[in-house]
Amino acid sequence: MLKDSFGRVATDLRVSLTDRCNLRCTYCMPPEGLDWLPKPELLTAEEIARLVGIGVERLGITEVRYTGGEPLLRRELIEIVGHTAALSPRPQVSLTTNGIGLARLAEPLAAAGLDRVNVSLDTIDREIFKRLAHRDRLPDVLKGLEGAAAAGMLPVKVNAVLMRGVNEHEAIPLLEFCLERGYELRFIEQMPLDAQHGWRRENMVTADEILAMLNAHVELTPDDPVERGSAPAELFLIDGGPARVGVIGSVTRPFCGACDRVRLTADGQIRNCLFATEESDLRAAMRSGASDEELAERWLAAVRGKRPGHGIDDPTFLQPARPMSAIGG
Ligand code: SAM
Ligand code: SF4
């Protein structure tokens, strides 16, 4: 088991398949993009399959989520999902995506074994989308959402980040849009993980503010807290349910004490936290001939050293050198 020194057990593996993206969301990367990882540094599909296999079959991983950058840009995605779903014991396989291209890929991905999908959507206003993501791709995202629902990956979940002065007034339109279509919406507080280091606490739209906006419009009742477990979203029934909305207060309501996540970057580094400042290089070990057992040992050691919390409130807090797009959100 991937157990840390505080007794938490990591069972949820987030794998970044690429650091590249076809959007430029302001809270994530600058409009001009970033220096992408050179191809030889990326794990190959075979290397990903090997490491995910070790995680699931030796180390107790029960859920594998593919992310990025934009994971739909990875050409071997269907093959990677298919391999993951064929592992024993079979893990839950999910995807976090901006939805561009999902209209075409949802069916084959579902057929390959993809169980669930989270699509990021911060606004349903095309002009605001262009301003926030620096690309005029809202129609593609909306088609992607429809494709995911049509392929039966239900409930389709929608992730939204609100930015002050940009889309903070979109909370209710987004909620209504999702309710009408049966999508489950989650708001995520903006975290200090942008490549430009532009995050300021005072600009962050907090979980409290989001809940106040929602409460003014619908009646929220906390959903069964037992169900929350290690899931970061606080879930609320809307007007008595069954529809729900979630708020992920990563900064103001941290859930580090119940965290069950571990991350594998596109270049083969294990990170025990989004905010970790150290990584463990499985790619170098693998490419210099390490056995599965040796790789598992390194992975165990990397998780053992996990800190108790992200420490964003500590005066000594340092934003990680890698931005969210290169870690895998
Ligand atoms: N490109 C895919 C997408 O946007 O869904 C997957 C990668 S993206 C890094 C994963 C999630 O992280 C998205 O839901 C995105 O909104 C969120 N995210 C990115 N930067 C963030 C930040 N600074 N704070 C909070 N969430 C962020
Ligand atoms: Fe791309 Fe996702 Fe980052 Fe937006 S949040 S720029 S879609 S990686």
Coordinates of C-alpha atoms and ligand atoms in Angstrom, one line a residue:
M1 CA 0.0 0.0 0.0
L2 CA 1.1 3.6 -0.7
K3 CA 0.9 4.7 2.9
D4 CA 2.5 8.0 4.1
S5 CA 3.8 8.7 7.6
F6 CA 0.5 10.3 8.6
G7 CA -1.4 7.1 7.8
R8 CA -3.1 8.3 4.6
V9 CA -3.2 5.7 1.8
A10 CA -3.0 6.8 -1.8
T11 CA -5.4 4.9 -4.0
D12 CA -6.2 7.5 -6.6
L13 CA -3.5 8.0 -9.3
R14 CA -3.6 11.0 -11.5
V15 CA -1.5 10.6 -14.7
S16 CA -0.6 13.5 -16.9
L17 CA -0.4 12.4 -20.5
T18 CA 1.0 15.6 -22.0
D19 CA 1.8 19.1 -20.8
R20 CA 0.5 20.5 -24.1
C21 CA -2.8 22.2 -24.4
N22 CA -5.0 23.8 -27.1
L23 CA -6.4 26.4 -24.6
R24 CA -4.7 29.0 -22.5
C25 CA -6.9 29.3 -19.4
T26 CA -5.6 32.4 -17.6
Y27 CA -5.5 30.6 -14.2
C28 CA -3.3 27.9 -15.8
M29 CA -0.9 29.3 -18.4
P30 CA 0.1 32.5 -20.3
P31 CA -1.5 33.3 -23.7
E32 CA 1.7 32.5 -25.5
G33 CA 1.8 29.0 -24.0
L34 CA 4.8 27.4 -22.4
D35 CA 8.0 25.6 -23.4
W36 CA 6.5 22.1 -23.9
L37 CA 8.5 19.1 -22.7
P38 CA 10.6 17.7 -25.5
K39 CA 9.2 14.4 -26.9
P40 CA 12.0 12.1 -25.7
E41 CA 11.3 13.3 -22.1
L42 CA 7.7 12.2 -22.3
L43 CA 6.8 8.7 -21.1
T44 CA 5.9 6.5 -24.0
A45 CA 2.5 4.7 -24.0
E46 CA 4.4 1.5 -23.1
E47 CA 6.1 3.2 -20.2
I48 CA 2.8 4.6 -18.9
A49 CA 1.3 1.2 -19.2
R50 CA 4.1 -0.3 -17.2
L51 CA 4.0 2.3 -14.4
V52 CA 0.2 2.3 -14.1
G53 CA 0.3 -1.5 -14.0
I54 CA 2.7 -1.4 -11.1
G55 CA 0.5 1.1 -9.3
V56 CA -2.6 -1.0 -9.7
E57 CA -1.3 -4.5 -9.5
R58 CA 1.3 -4.0 -6.8
L59 CA 0.5 -0.8 -4.9
G60 CA -3.2 -0.8 -4.4
I61 CA -4.2 2.0 -6.8
T62 CA -8.0 1.6 -7.4
E63 CA -8.7 4.7 -9.5
V64 CA -6.7 6.0 -12.5
R65 CA -7.5 9.5 -13.8
Y66 CA -5.8 10.7 -17.0
T67 CA -5.3 14.4 -17.3
G68 CA -2.7 16.9 -18.6
G69 CA -2.2 19.5 -20.2
E70 CA -5.0 18.3 -22.5
P71 CA -5.1 14.5 -22.5
L72 CA -7.2 14.3 -25.7
L73 CA -4.2 15.6 -27.5
R74 CA -2.3 12.4 -26.7
R75 CA -2.7 10.2 -29.8
E76 CA -2.5 6.8 -27.9
L77 CA -5.2 7.8 -25.4
I78 CA -7.7 5.1 -26.5
E79 CA -5.0 2.4 -26.3
I80 CA -3.8 3.7 -22.9
V81 CA -7.4 3.7 -21.5
G82 CA -8.0 0.2 -22.9
H83 CA -4.8 -1.1 -21.3
T84 CA -5.8 0.4 -17.9
A85 CA -9.3 -1.0 -18.0
A86 CA -7.8 -4.5 -18.7
L87 CA -5.7 -4.5 -15.5
S88 CA -6.6 -6.8 -12.6
P89 CA -8.1 -5.8 -10.3
R90 CA -9.8 -3.4 -12.7
P91 CA -9.4 0.2 -11.6
Q92 CA -12.0 2.9 -12.2
V93 CA -10.7 4.8 -15.3
S94 CA -11.6 8.5 -15.7
L95 CA -10.5 11.5 -17.6
T96 CA -10.3 15.3 -16.9
T97 CA -10.4 17.2 -20.2
N98 CA -11.3 20.6 -21.7
G99 CA -13.7 18.7 -23.9
I100 CA -12.3 19.8 -27.3
G101 CA -12.4 16.7 -29.5
L102 CA -14.5 14.7 -27.0
A103 CA -17.5 14.8 -29.4
R104 CA -15.6 12.4 -31.7
L105 CA -13.6 10.5 -29.0
A106 CA -16.3 9.9 -26.3
E107 CA -17.7 6.7 -28.0
P108 CA -14.4 5.0 -28.6
L109 CA -13.1 6.0 -25.2
A110 CA -16.2 4.6 -23.5
A111 CA -15.8 1.4 -25.6
A112 CA -12.2 1.2 -24.5
G113 CA -13.3 1.2 -20.8
L114 CA -13.4 4.9 -19.8
D115 CA -15.9 5.1 -16.9
R116 CA -16.2 8.8 -16.1
V117 CA -15.3 12.1 -17.5
N118 CA -14.9 15.6 -16.0
V119 CA -15.1 18.4 -18.5
S120 CA -13.8 21.9 -17.6
L121 CA -16.2 24.7 -18.4
D122 CA -15.9 28.1 -16.8
T123 CA -18.4 30.0 -18.7
I124 CA -21.2 29.5 -21.2
D125 CA -20.7 33.0 -22.7
R126 CA -18.6 32.7 -25.9
E127 CA -17.0 36.2 -25.4
I128 CA -16.0 35.4 -21.9
F129 CA -14.6 32.1 -22.9
K130 CA -12.4 33.8 -25.5
R131 CA -11.1 36.2 -22.9
L132 CA -10.5 33.5 -20.3
A133 CA -9.1 30.7 -22.5
H134 CA -7.6 32.9 -25.3
R135 CA -9.3 30.6 -27.9
D136 CA -12.7 30.8 -29.5
R137 CA -13.6 27.1 -28.7
L138 CA -16.7 27.2 -26.6
P139 CA -18.9 25.5 -29.2
D140 CA -16.4 22.6 -29.4
V141 CA -16.4 22.2 -25.6
L142 CA -20.3 22.1 -25.6
K143 CA -20.3 19.5 -28.3
G144 CA -17.8 17.5 -26.3
L145 CA -20.1 17.6 -23.2
E146 CA -23.0 16.3 -25.4
G147 CA -20.8 13.5 -26.8
A148 CA -19.8 12.4 -23.3
A149 CA -23.4 12.2 -22.2
A150 CA -24.4 10.4 -25.4
A151 CA -21.7 7.8 -24.8
G152 CA -23.2 7.0 -21.4
M153 CA -20.4 8.3 -19.1
L154 CA -22.9 9.5 -16.5
P155 CA -23.2 11.7 -14.6
V156 CA -20.9 13.9 -16.7
K157 CA -19.1 16.2 -14.3
V158 CA -18.3 19.8 -15.1
N159 CA -15.4 21.6 -13.3
A160 CA -15.5 25.4 -13.1
V161 CA -13.0 27.9 -11.8
L162 CA -14.3 31.4 -11.1
M163 CA -12.0 34.4 -11.6
R164 CA -12.8 37.7 -10.1
G165 CA -13.7 40.3 -12.7
V166 CA -13.8 37.7 -15.5
N167 CA -16.4 35.0 -14.9
E168 CA -17.5 35.3 -11.3
H169 CA -21.0 36.3 -12.3
E170 CA -21.3 33.0 -14.3
A171 CA -22.0 30.8 -11.3
I172 CA -25.7 30.8 -11.7
P173 CA -25.8 30.6 -15.5
L174 CA -23.4 27.6 -15.3
L175 CA -25.5 26.0 -12.6
E176 CA -28.7 26.3 -14.7
F177 CA -26.9 25.1 -17.8
C178 CA -25.8 22.0 -16.0
L179 CA -29.1 21.3 -14.2
E180 CA -31.0 21.5 -17.6
R181 CA -28.7 18.8 -19.0
G182 CA -28.1 16.6 -16.0
Y183 CA -24.4 17.5 -15.6
E184 CA -23.0 17.6 -12.1
L185 CA -21.2 20.9 -11.5
R186 CA -18.2 21.5 -9.2
F187 CA -16.7 24.8 -8.5
I188 CA -12.9 24.7 -7.7
E189 CA -11.2 27.6 -5.9
Q190 CA -8.4 29.0 -7.9
M191 CA -5.0 27.7 -6.6
P192 CA -1.5 29.2 -6.9
L193 CA -0.5 26.9 -9.7
D194 CA -0.5 29.1 -12.8
A195 CA 2.7 29.3 -14.8
Q196 CA 2.8 33.1 -14.6
H197 CA 2.6 33.1 -10.8
G198 CA -0.2 35.6 -11.0
W199 CA -2.4 34.1 -8.2
R200 CA -3.3 36.5 -5.4
R201 CA -5.3 35.3 -2.4
E202 CA -7.4 38.6 -2.4
N203 CA -8.4 37.9 -6.0
M204 CA -9.6 34.4 -5.4
V205 CA -13.3 33.7 -5.4
T206 CA -13.7 31.7 -2.2
A207 CA -15.9 28.7 -1.5
D208 CA -17.9 30.9 1.0
E209 CA -18.6 33.4 -1.8
I210 CA -19.6 30.7 -4.2
L211 CA -21.9 29.1 -1.7
A212 CA -23.5 32.6 -1.0
M213 CA -24.1 33.1 -4.7
L214 CA -25.7 29.6 -5.1
N215 CA -27.7 30.0 -1.9
A216 CA -29.3 33.2 -3.1
H217 CA -30.6 31.3 -6.0
V218 CA -31.4 27.7 -4.9
E219 CA -31.7 25.9 -1.6
L220 CA -28.6 23.9 -0.7
T221 CA -28.6 21.1 1.8
P222 CA -25.3 19.3 2.6
D223 CA -25.3 15.9 1.0
D224 CA -24.6 12.9 3.2
P225 CA -21.1 13.7 4.7
V226 CA -20.3 10.0 5.0
E227 CA -20.2 9.9 1.2
R228 CA -17.6 12.6 1.0
G229 CA -14.8 10.3 2.2
S230 CA -11.6 11.5 0.6
A231 CA -13.4 13.3 -2.2
P232 CA -12.4 17.0 -2.2
A233 CA -15.8 18.3 -3.2
E234 CA -18.3 19.3 -0.6
L235 CA -21.6 18.2 -2.2
F236 CA -24.9 19.9 -1.7
L237 CA -28.4 18.8 -2.8
I238 CA -30.1 21.4 -4.9
D239 CA -33.7 22.2 -3.8
G240 CA -33.9 18.9 -2.0
G241 CA -32.2 16.8 -4.7
P242 CA -31.5 14.6 -6.5
A243 CA -29.4 17.1 -8.5
R244 CA -26.2 18.1 -6.7
V245 CA -23.5 20.8 -6.9
G246 CA -20.0 20.6 -5.4
V247 CA -17.6 23.2 -4.1
I248 CA -13.9 22.3 -3.9
G249 CA -12.4 24.8 -1.4
S250 CA -8.8 23.6 -2.0
V251 CA -7.4 26.8 -0.5
T252 CA -9.8 27.9 2.2
R253 CA -11.2 24.5 3.2
P254 CA -8.3 22.1 2.6
F255 CA -8.9 18.4 2.6
C256 CA -5.3 17.4 2.9
G257 CA -6.0 15.2 6.0
A258 CA -8.1 12.9 3.9
C259 CA -6.1 13.1 0.7
D260 CA -5.7 9.8 -1.2
R261 CA -4.0 11.1 -4.3
V262 CA -0.6 10.6 -5.9
R263 CA 0.5 12.0 -9.3
L264 CA 2.6 10.8 -12.2
T265 CA 3.8 13.6 -14.5
A266 CA 4.0 13.2 -18.3
D267 CA 7.8 12.9 -17.9
G268 CA 7.6 10.2 -15.4
Q269 CA 8.0 11.9 -12.0
I270 CA 6.0 10.8 -9.0
R271 CA 4.6 13.8 -7.0
N272 CA 3.0 13.0 -3.7
C273 CA 1.1 16.4 -3.7
L274 CA 0.0 19.0 -6.2
F275 CA 2.1 21.4 -4.2
A276 CA 5.1 19.1 -3.6
T277 CA 8.5 20.7 -4.2
E278 CA 10.2 17.3 -4.6
E279 CA 9.6 14.6 -7.2
S280 CA 10.8 11.0 -7.6
D281 CA 12.2 10.2 -11.0
L282 CA 10.7 6.9 -12.1
R283 CA 11.5 7.5 -15.8
A284 CA 15.3 7.6 -15.2
A285 CA 15.1 4.5 -13.1
M286 CA 13.0 2.7 -15.6
R287 CA 15.2 3.7 -18.5
S288 CA 18.3 2.5 -16.7
G289 CA 16.8 -0.9 -16.3
A290 CA 15.1 -0.9 -12.9
S291 CA 12.8 -3.9 -12.2
D292 CA 9.1 -3.6 -11.4
E293 CA 10.0 -4.3 -7.8
E294 CA 12.6 -1.5 -7.7
L295 CA 10.2 1.0 -9.3
A296 CA 7.5 0.0 -6.7
E297 CA 10.1 0.6 -3.9
R298 CA 10.9 4.1 -5.2
W299 CA 7.2 4.9 -5.5
L300 CA 6.5 3.8 -1.9
A301 CA 9.4 5.9 -0.7
A302 CA 8.1 9.0 -2.5
V303 CA 4.6 8.6 -0.9
R304 CA 6.0 7.9 2.5
G305 CA 7.5 11.5 2.6
K306 CA 4.2 13.3 1.9
R307 CA 3.7 16.4 4.0
P308 CA 0.6 16.8 6.2
G309 CA -0.8 19.7 4.1
H310 CA -0.2 22.0 1.2
G311 CA 0.9 24.9 3.4
I312 CA -0.5 27.7 1.2
D313 CA -1.1 29.7 4.4
D314 CA 2.4 29.2 5.7
P315 CA 4.7 32.3 5.4
T316 CA 7.3 30.0 3.9
F317 CA 5.0 28.6 1.2
L318 CA 6.6 28.3 -2.2
Q319 CA 4.6 27.7 -5.4
P320 CA 5.9 24.6 -7.1
A321 CA 8.2 25.2 -10.0
R322 CA 6.0 23.1 -12.3
P323 CA 2.7 24.7 -13.3
M324 CA -0.6 22.8 -13.1
S325 CA -0.5 21.9 -16.8
A326 CA 2.8 20.1 -16.3
I327 CA 1.8 18.4 -13.1
G328 CA -1.6 17.0 -14.1
G329 CA -4.5 18.6 -12.4
Ligands
SAM1 N1 -6.9 20.4 -19.8 C1 -7.8 19.6 -18.9 C2 -8.8 20.4 -18.3 O1 -8.7 21.7 -18.4 O2 -9.7 19.8 -17.7 C3 -7.0 18.8 -17.9 C4 -5.9 19.5 -17.1 S1 -6.4 20.9 -16.2 C5 -4.8 21.4 -15.5 C6 -7.3 20.1 -14.8 C7 -8.2 20.9 -14.0 O3 -7.4 21.8 -13.3 C8 -9.2 21.8 -14.8 O4 -10.5 21.5 -14.3 C9 -8.8 23.2 -14.5 O5 -9.9 24.0 -14.5 C10 -8.1 23.1 -13.2 N2 -7.1 24.1 -13.0 C11 -6.1 24.5 -13.7 N3 -5.4 25.5 -13.1 C12 -6.0 25.7 -12.0 C13 -5.7 26.6 -10.9 N4 -4.7 27.5 -10.9 N5 -6.6 26.5 -9.8 C14 -7.6 25.7 -9.8 N6 -7.9 24.8 -10.7 C15 -7.1 24.8 -11.8
SF4_2 FE1 -5.4 23.7 -20.9 FE2 -6.7 22.5 -18.9 FE3 -4.8 24.4 -18.4 FE4 -7.0 25.2 -19.5 S1 -6.8 24.3 -17.5 S2 -5.0 25.8 -20.2 S3 -7.6 23.4 -20.8 S4 -4.5 22.4 -19.2

